[in-house]
mmCIF file of C-alpha atoms and ligand atoms in Angstrom:
data_model
loop_
_atom_site.group_PDB
_atom_site.id
_atom_site.type_symbol
_atom_site.label_atom_id
_atom_site.label_comp_id
_atom_site.label_asym_id
_atom_site.label_seq_id
_atom_site.Cartn_x
_atom_site.Cartn_y
_atom_site.Cartn_z
ATOM 1 C CA MET A 1 -8.980 13.929 -20.019
ATOM 2 C CA SER A 2 -10.348 10.435 -19.421
ATOM 3 C CA LEU A 3 -13.306 9.968 -17.107
ATOM 4 C CA ILE A 4 -13.148 6.886 -14.862
ATOM 5 C CA GLY A 5 -16.214 5.550 -13.064
ATOM 6 C CA VAL A 6 -15.293 4.421 -9.543
ATOM 7 C CA THR A 7 -17.784 2.269 -7.628
ATOM 8 C CA ASN A 8 -18.719 3.819 -4.307
ATOM 9 C CA CYS A 9 -17.292 2.185 -1.174
ATOM 10 C CA ARG A 10 -16.342 2.988 2.407
ATOM 11 C CA LYS A 11 -12.655 3.679 1.626
ATOM 12 C CA LEU A 12 -13.062 5.695 -1.549
ATOM 13 C CA GLU A 13 -10.282 8.238 -1.083
ATOM 14 C CA ASP A 14 -7.266 6.085 -2.027
ATOM 15 C CA TYR A 15 -9.042 4.888 -5.210
ATOM 16 C CA ARG A 16 -9.849 8.454 -6.119
ATOM 17 C CA GLN A 17 -6.261 9.613 -5.500
ATOM 18 C CA SER A 18 -4.875 6.696 -7.531
ATOM 19 C CA VAL A 19 -6.915 7.790 -10.578
ATOM 20 C CA LEU A 20 -6.177 11.508 -10.113
ATOM 21 C CA HIS A 21 -2.430 10.810 -9.818
ATOM 22 C CA VAL A 22 -2.309 9.242 -13.298
ATOM 23 C CA GLY A 23 -4.243 12.111 -14.841
ATOM 24 C CA GLY A 24 -7.809 10.765 -14.797
ATOM 25 C CA GLU A 25 -11.076 12.345 -13.709
ATOM 26 C CA VAL A 26 -13.370 10.497 -11.300
ATOM 27 C CA ARG A 27 -17.120 9.906 -11.313
ATOM 28 C CA VAL A 28 -18.336 8.006 -8.261
ATOM 29 C CA LEU A 29 -20.891 5.356 -9.238
ATOM 30 C CA ASP A 30 -23.684 4.590 -6.826
ATOM 31 C CA PRO A 31 -26.292 1.777 -6.916
ATOM 32 C CA SER A 32 -29.040 4.428 -6.753
ATOM 33 C CA THR A 33 -28.314 5.283 -10.414
ATOM 34 C CA ASP A 34 -29.313 2.944 -13.219
ATOM 35 C CA ILE A 35 -26.576 1.031 -15.020
ATOM 36 C CA PRO A 36 -26.658 2.596 -18.528
ATOM 37 C CA ALA A 37 -26.798 6.096 -16.985
ATOM 38 C CA SER A 38 -23.844 5.245 -14.725
ATOM 39 C CA LEU A 39 -21.674 4.235 -17.707
ATOM 40 C CA GLU A 40 -22.788 7.121 -19.934
ATOM 41 C CA GLY A 41 -19.734 9.125 -21.062
ATOM 42 C CA LEU A 42 -17.206 7.007 -19.133
ATOM 43 C CA ASP A 43 -13.822 6.014 -20.597
ATOM 44 C CA GLY A 44 -13.023 3.362 -17.994
ATOM 45 C CA LEU A 45 -14.373 1.520 -14.960
ATOM 46 C CA LEU A 46 -12.684 0.939 -11.581
ATOM 47 C CA LEU A 47 -14.320 -1.676 -9.323
ATOM 48 C CA THR A 48 -13.407 -1.120 -5.680
ATOM 49 C CA GLY A 49 -13.133 -3.177 -2.489
ATOM 50 C CA GLY A 50 -15.837 -3.919 0.059
ATOM 51 C CA GLY A 51 -17.944 -6.665 1.603
ATOM 52 C CA ASP A 52 -18.628 -10.124 0.205
ATOM 53 C CA LEU A 53 -20.780 -10.873 -2.820
ATOM 54 C CA SER A 54 -23.874 -12.854 -1.930
ATOM 55 C CA PRO A 55 -23.018 -16.495 -2.776
ATOM 56 C CA ALA A 56 -26.469 -16.712 -4.399
ATOM 57 C CA THR A 57 -24.926 -14.751 -7.296
ATOM 58 C CA TYR A 58 -22.858 -17.856 -8.118
ATOM 59 C CA GLY A 59 -25.393 -20.439 -6.988
ATOM 60 C CA GLU A 60 -24.169 -21.377 -3.515
ATOM 61 C CA ALA A 61 -25.490 -21.222 0.038
ATOM 62 C CA ALA A 62 -23.734 -18.714 2.305
ATOM 63 C CA HIS A 63 -20.805 -19.709 4.529
ATOM 64 C CA PRO A 64 -21.275 -18.366 8.121
ATOM 65 C CA THR A 65 -18.371 -15.919 7.707
ATOM 66 C CA ILE A 66 -20.028 -13.975 4.861
ATOM 67 C CA GLU A 67 -20.122 -10.214 5.457
ATOM 68 C CA PRO A 68 -22.510 -8.738 2.889
ATOM 69 C CA ALA A 69 -21.729 -5.538 1.032
ATOM 70 C CA GLU A 70 -24.008 -2.476 1.049
ATOM 71 C CA PRO A 71 -27.565 -3.199 -0.228
ATOM 72 C CA GLY A 72 -27.794 -3.086 -4.012
ATOM 73 C CA ARG A 73 -24.045 -3.234 -4.668
ATOM 74 C CA ASP A 74 -23.967 -6.842 -5.941
ATOM 75 C CA ASP A 75 -26.563 -6.459 -8.687
ATOM 76 C CA PHE A 76 -25.333 -2.986 -9.600
ATOM 77 C CA GLU A 77 -21.687 -3.979 -9.994
ATOM 78 C CA LEU A 78 -22.442 -7.265 -11.790
ATOM 79 C CA GLY A 79 -24.595 -5.238 -14.183
ATOM 80 C CA LEU A 80 -21.853 -2.651 -14.683
ATOM 81 C CA VAL A 81 -19.359 -5.361 -15.662
ATOM 82 C CA ALA A 82 -21.799 -7.018 -18.068
ATOM 83 C CA LEU A 83 -22.506 -3.764 -19.898
ATOM 84 C CA ALA A 84 -18.904 -2.479 -19.757
ATOM 85 C CA ARG A 85 -17.742 -5.787 -21.244
ATOM 86 C CA LYS A 86 -20.285 -5.516 -24.042
ATOM 87 C CA ARG A 87 -19.105 -1.985 -24.817
ATOM 88 C CA GLY A 88 -15.385 -2.779 -24.601
ATOM 89 C CA LEU A 89 -14.912 -0.328 -21.741
ATOM 90 C CA PRO A 90 -11.523 -0.741 -19.972
ATOM 91 C CA ILE A 91 -11.900 -2.310 -16.496
ATOM 92 C CA LEU A 92 -9.583 -2.408 -13.488
ATOM 93 C CA ALA A 93 -10.982 -4.463 -10.596
ATOM 94 C CA ILE A 94 -9.600 -4.458 -7.054
ATOM 95 C CA CYS A 95 -10.201 -6.925 -4.158
ATOM 96 C CA ARG A 96 -14.005 -7.353 -3.973
ATOM 97 C CA GLY A 97 -13.856 -6.002 -7.548
ATOM 98 C CA VAL A 98 -11.851 -8.978 -8.826
ATOM 99 C CA GLN A 99 -14.462 -11.254 -7.262
ATOM 100 C CA VAL A 100 -17.276 -9.297 -8.918
ATOM 101 C CA LEU A 101 -15.423 -9.538 -12.237
ATOM 102 C CA ASN A 102 -15.036 -13.326 -12.009
ATOM 103 C CA VAL A 103 -18.668 -13.888 -10.991
ATOM 104 C CA ALA A 104 -19.938 -11.529 -13.726
ATOM 105 C CA TYR A 105 -18.040 -13.673 -16.278
ATOM 106 C CA GLY A 106 -19.562 -16.863 -14.801
ATOM 107 C CA GLY A 107 -16.990 -18.017 -12.229
ATOM 108 C CA THR A 108 -17.242 -18.907 -8.531
ATOM 109 C CA LEU A 109 -15.505 -17.887 -5.288
ATOM 110 C CA ILE A 110 -13.819 -19.464 -2.297
ATOM 111 C CA GLN A 111 -16.136 -18.103 0.388
ATOM 112 C CA ASP A 112 -13.637 -18.223 3.256
ATOM 113 C CA ILE A 113 -9.929 -18.915 2.699
ATOM 114 C CA PRO A 114 -8.999 -19.804 6.337
ATOM 115 C CA SER A 115 -11.632 -22.560 6.603
ATOM 116 C CA GLN A 116 -11.665 -23.718 2.954
ATOM 117 C CA VAL A 117 -8.011 -23.631 1.853
ATOM 118 C CA PRO A 118 -5.852 -25.916 4.034
ATOM 119 C CA GLY A 119 -2.378 -24.474 4.596
ATOM 120 C CA ALA A 120 -3.243 -21.053 3.187
ATOM 121 C CA LEU A 121 -1.084 -18.036 4.016
ATOM 122 C CA PRO A 122 -2.675 -15.284 6.114
ATOM 123 C CA HIS A 123 -4.467 -13.179 3.469
ATOM 124 C CA LYS A 124 -6.556 -11.028 5.779
ATOM 125 C CA LEU A 125 -4.123 -8.782 7.598
ATOM 126 C CA GLU A 126 -5.750 -6.618 10.230
ATOM 127 C CA VAL A 127 -3.828 -3.348 9.949
ATOM 128 C CA PRO A 128 -4.774 0.206 10.914
ATOM 129 C CA PRO A 129 -5.512 2.466 7.916
ATOM 130 C CA HIS A 130 -2.146 4.242 8.096
ATOM 131 C CA GLN A 131 -0.420 0.885 7.566
ATOM 132 C CA ALA A 132 -2.670 -0.257 4.724
ATOM 133 C CA PHE A 133 0.346 -0.497 2.416
ATOM 134 C CA GLU A 134 2.163 -3.007 4.644
ATOM 135 C CA PHE A 135 3.239 -6.043 2.580
ATOM 136 C CA ALA A 136 1.665 -9.393 3.522
ATOM 137 C CA HIS A 137 2.894 -12.001 1.047
ATOM 138 C CA GLU A 138 4.572 -12.585 -2.281
ATOM 139 C CA ILE A 139 2.836 -13.129 -5.613
ATOM 140 C CA TRP A 140 4.177 -14.934 -8.659
ATOM 141 C CA ILE A 141 3.301 -13.261 -11.926
ATOM 142 C CA ASP A 142 2.816 -15.236 -15.140
ATOM 143 C CA LYS A 143 5.203 -13.810 -17.761
ATOM 144 C CA ASP A 144 2.849 -13.811 -20.746
ATOM 145 C CA THR A 145 0.202 -11.535 -19.296
ATOM 146 C CA ARG A 146 -0.889 -7.912 -19.335
ATOM 147 C CA LEU A 147 -0.040 -7.721 -15.629
ATOM 148 C CA ALA A 148 3.576 -8.775 -16.315
ATOM 149 C CA GLN A 149 3.763 -6.297 -19.181
ATOM 150 C CA LEU A 150 2.578 -3.456 -16.937
ATOM 151 C CA MET A 151 4.837 -4.326 -14.006
ATOM 152 C CA ARG A 152 7.933 -5.185 -16.093
ATOM 153 C CA GLU A 153 9.713 -1.877 -15.725
ATOM 154 C CA ARG A 154 9.189 -1.648 -11.963
ATOM 155 C CA LEU A 155 10.168 -5.263 -11.330
ATOM 156 C CA SER A 156 13.164 -5.254 -13.730
ATOM 157 C CA ASP A 157 11.751 -8.374 -15.360
ATOM 158 C CA ALA A 158 11.461 -10.341 -12.086
ATOM 159 C CA ASP A 159 8.324 -12.479 -11.818
ATOM 160 C CA ALA A 160 7.655 -12.050 -8.082
ATOM 161 C CA CYS A 161 6.691 -9.087 -5.940
ATOM 162 C CA GLN A 162 5.281 -8.294 -2.511
ATOM 163 C CA VAL A 163 1.667 -7.209 -2.064
ATOM 164 C CA ASN A 164 -0.635 -6.187 0.768
ATOM 165 C CA SER A 165 -3.592 -8.449 1.519
ATOM 166 C CA ARG A 166 -6.944 -7.852 3.226
ATOM 167 C CA HIS A 167 -9.274 -10.502 1.808
ATOM 168 C CA HIS A 168 -10.848 -13.685 3.176
ATOM 169 C CA GLN A 169 -12.320 -14.699 -0.186
ATOM 170 C CA ALA A 170 -10.706 -15.498 -3.535
ATOM 171 C CA ILE A 171 -11.392 -16.895 -7.005
ATOM 172 C CA ARG A 172 -12.346 -20.581 -6.951
ATOM 173 C CA GLN A 173 -13.456 -21.532 -10.448
ATOM 174 C CA LEU A 174 -12.035 -19.102 -12.967
ATOM 175 C CA ALA A 175 -14.733 -17.935 -15.388
ATOM 176 C CA PRO A 176 -14.590 -18.840 -19.089
ATOM 177 C CA GLY A 177 -12.651 -16.145 -20.962
ATOM 178 C CA LEU A 178 -10.470 -15.201 -17.990
ATOM 179 C CA ILE A 179 -6.934 -16.315 -17.136
ATOM 180 C CA ALA A 180 -5.027 -16.167 -13.825
ATOM 181 C CA SER A 181 -2.088 -13.778 -14.173
ATOM 182 C CA ALA A 182 -0.683 -14.083 -10.641
ATOM 183 C CA THR A 183 -0.922 -16.509 -7.716
ATOM 184 C CA ALA A 184 0.286 -16.491 -4.119
ATOM 185 C CA PRO A 185 2.736 -19.254 -3.076
ATOM 186 C CA ASP A 186 -0.203 -21.133 -1.459
ATOM 187 C CA GLY A 187 -2.013 -21.300 -4.813
ATOM 188 C CA VAL A 188 -4.571 -18.563 -4.120
ATOM 189 C CA ILE A 189 -5.278 -16.612 -7.324
ATOM 190 C CA GLU A 190 -4.150 -12.991 -6.869
ATOM 191 C CA ALA A 191 -4.785 -11.536 -10.344
ATOM 192 C CA ILE A 192 -6.955 -12.311 -13.370
ATOM 193 C CA GLU A 193 -7.433 -10.805 -16.803
ATOM 194 C CA ASP A 194 -9.427 -11.148 -20.018
ATOM 195 C CA PRO A 195 -6.860 -11.585 -22.802
ATOM 196 C CA SER A 196 -9.506 -10.867 -25.464
ATOM 197 C CA ALA A 197 -10.410 -7.434 -24.026
ATOM 198 C CA ALA A 198 -8.624 -4.155 -24.766
ATOM 199 C CA PHE A 199 -8.049 -3.819 -21.012
ATOM 200 C CA CYS A 200 -9.676 -5.964 -18.334
ATOM 201 C CA LEU A 201 -7.540 -6.700 -15.298
ATOM 202 C CA GLY A 202 -8.344 -7.597 -11.697
ATOM 203 C CA VAL A 203 -6.103 -7.884 -8.645
ATOM 204 C CA GLN A 204 -6.851 -9.324 -5.217
ATOM 205 C CA TRP A 205 -4.554 -6.962 -3.287
ATOM 206 C CA HIS A 206 -4.954 -3.201 -2.720
ATOM 207 C CA PRO A 207 -2.739 -1.246 -5.167
ATOM 208 C CA GLU A 208 -4.737 1.920 -4.427
ATOM 209 C CA ASN A 209 -3.136 2.171 -0.952
ATOM 210 C CA PHE A 210 0.226 2.921 -2.639
ATOM 211 C CA TRP A 211 -0.701 6.090 -4.538
ATOM 212 C CA ARG A 212 1.767 8.187 -2.530
ATOM 213 C CA THR A 213 4.762 5.984 -3.360
ATOM 214 C CA GLY A 214 3.700 4.558 -6.733
ATOM 215 C CA GLU A 215 4.562 0.840 -6.404
ATOM 216 C CA PHE A 216 1.459 -0.118 -8.418
ATOM 217 C CA ARG A 217 1.046 3.059 -10.424
ATOM 218 C CA PRO A 218 1.532 1.035 -13.680
ATOM 219 C CA LEU A 219 -1.863 -0.654 -13.107
ATOM 220 C CA PHE A 220 -3.656 2.702 -13.002
ATOM 221 C CA GLU A 221 -1.567 3.999 -15.911
ATOM 222 C CA GLY A 222 -2.639 0.927 -17.868
ATOM 223 C CA LEU A 223 -6.293 1.709 -17.198
ATOM 224 C CA LEU A 224 -5.829 5.362 -18.219
ATOM 225 C CA ASP A 225 -3.862 4.465 -21.383
ATOM 226 C CA ALA A 226 -6.620 2.083 -22.433
ATOM 227 C CA ALA A 227 -9.268 4.675 -21.550
ATOM 228 C CA ALA A 228 -7.500 7.272 -23.748
ATOM 229 C CA ARG A 229 -7.338 4.802 -26.697
ATOM 230 C CA LYS A 230 -11.003 3.810 -26.351
HETATM 231 MN MN1 MN B 1 -3.650 -12.145 -0.707
#
């Protein structure tokens, strides 16, 4: 059975269930452990949601709306990505995770969509936890991507689908080596991937909230398949 490292966060349970439901085992990764020890024996890495990365990590001053993550998370998770990338460890990154992934590869972020992207859709839906899977907006998926490949069966070859959305930040400058695999109709990047990696995919929405109904199960299956082949 494949062992997936899941970065600790305040809403861990849906991430854990999403991995368990595709046949994986979970190790929760905490910034109190050192990075090589955290990755020891893992078959895959799942980067979870949470607060904002410090803009210092991509060389900018902080916008007033920044809500920092738990102490130590930024350096820990950036370090995890750097080492996982070096080792070819499969990575699935979600929400804050996709932002960590882009910054770890050398990209930058939009610090606050409502004040920095004129005409943007509402991306930060305030919904109670039991409605976390409520759809917020459409995404358009690029056909020639791993994301399209994974979602093909569920979407019957369509290139659009509905997603939930609880983020006020997004990718600004895509890092070298990464491509955008989905965007929202307002141009906000909703998914990225590293085409040169065995499996390295990040999404800006919250697929983990759908583990009961399986709408985004293919993303977790993709991580587990890659982990098994590692
Ligand atoms: Mn969104």
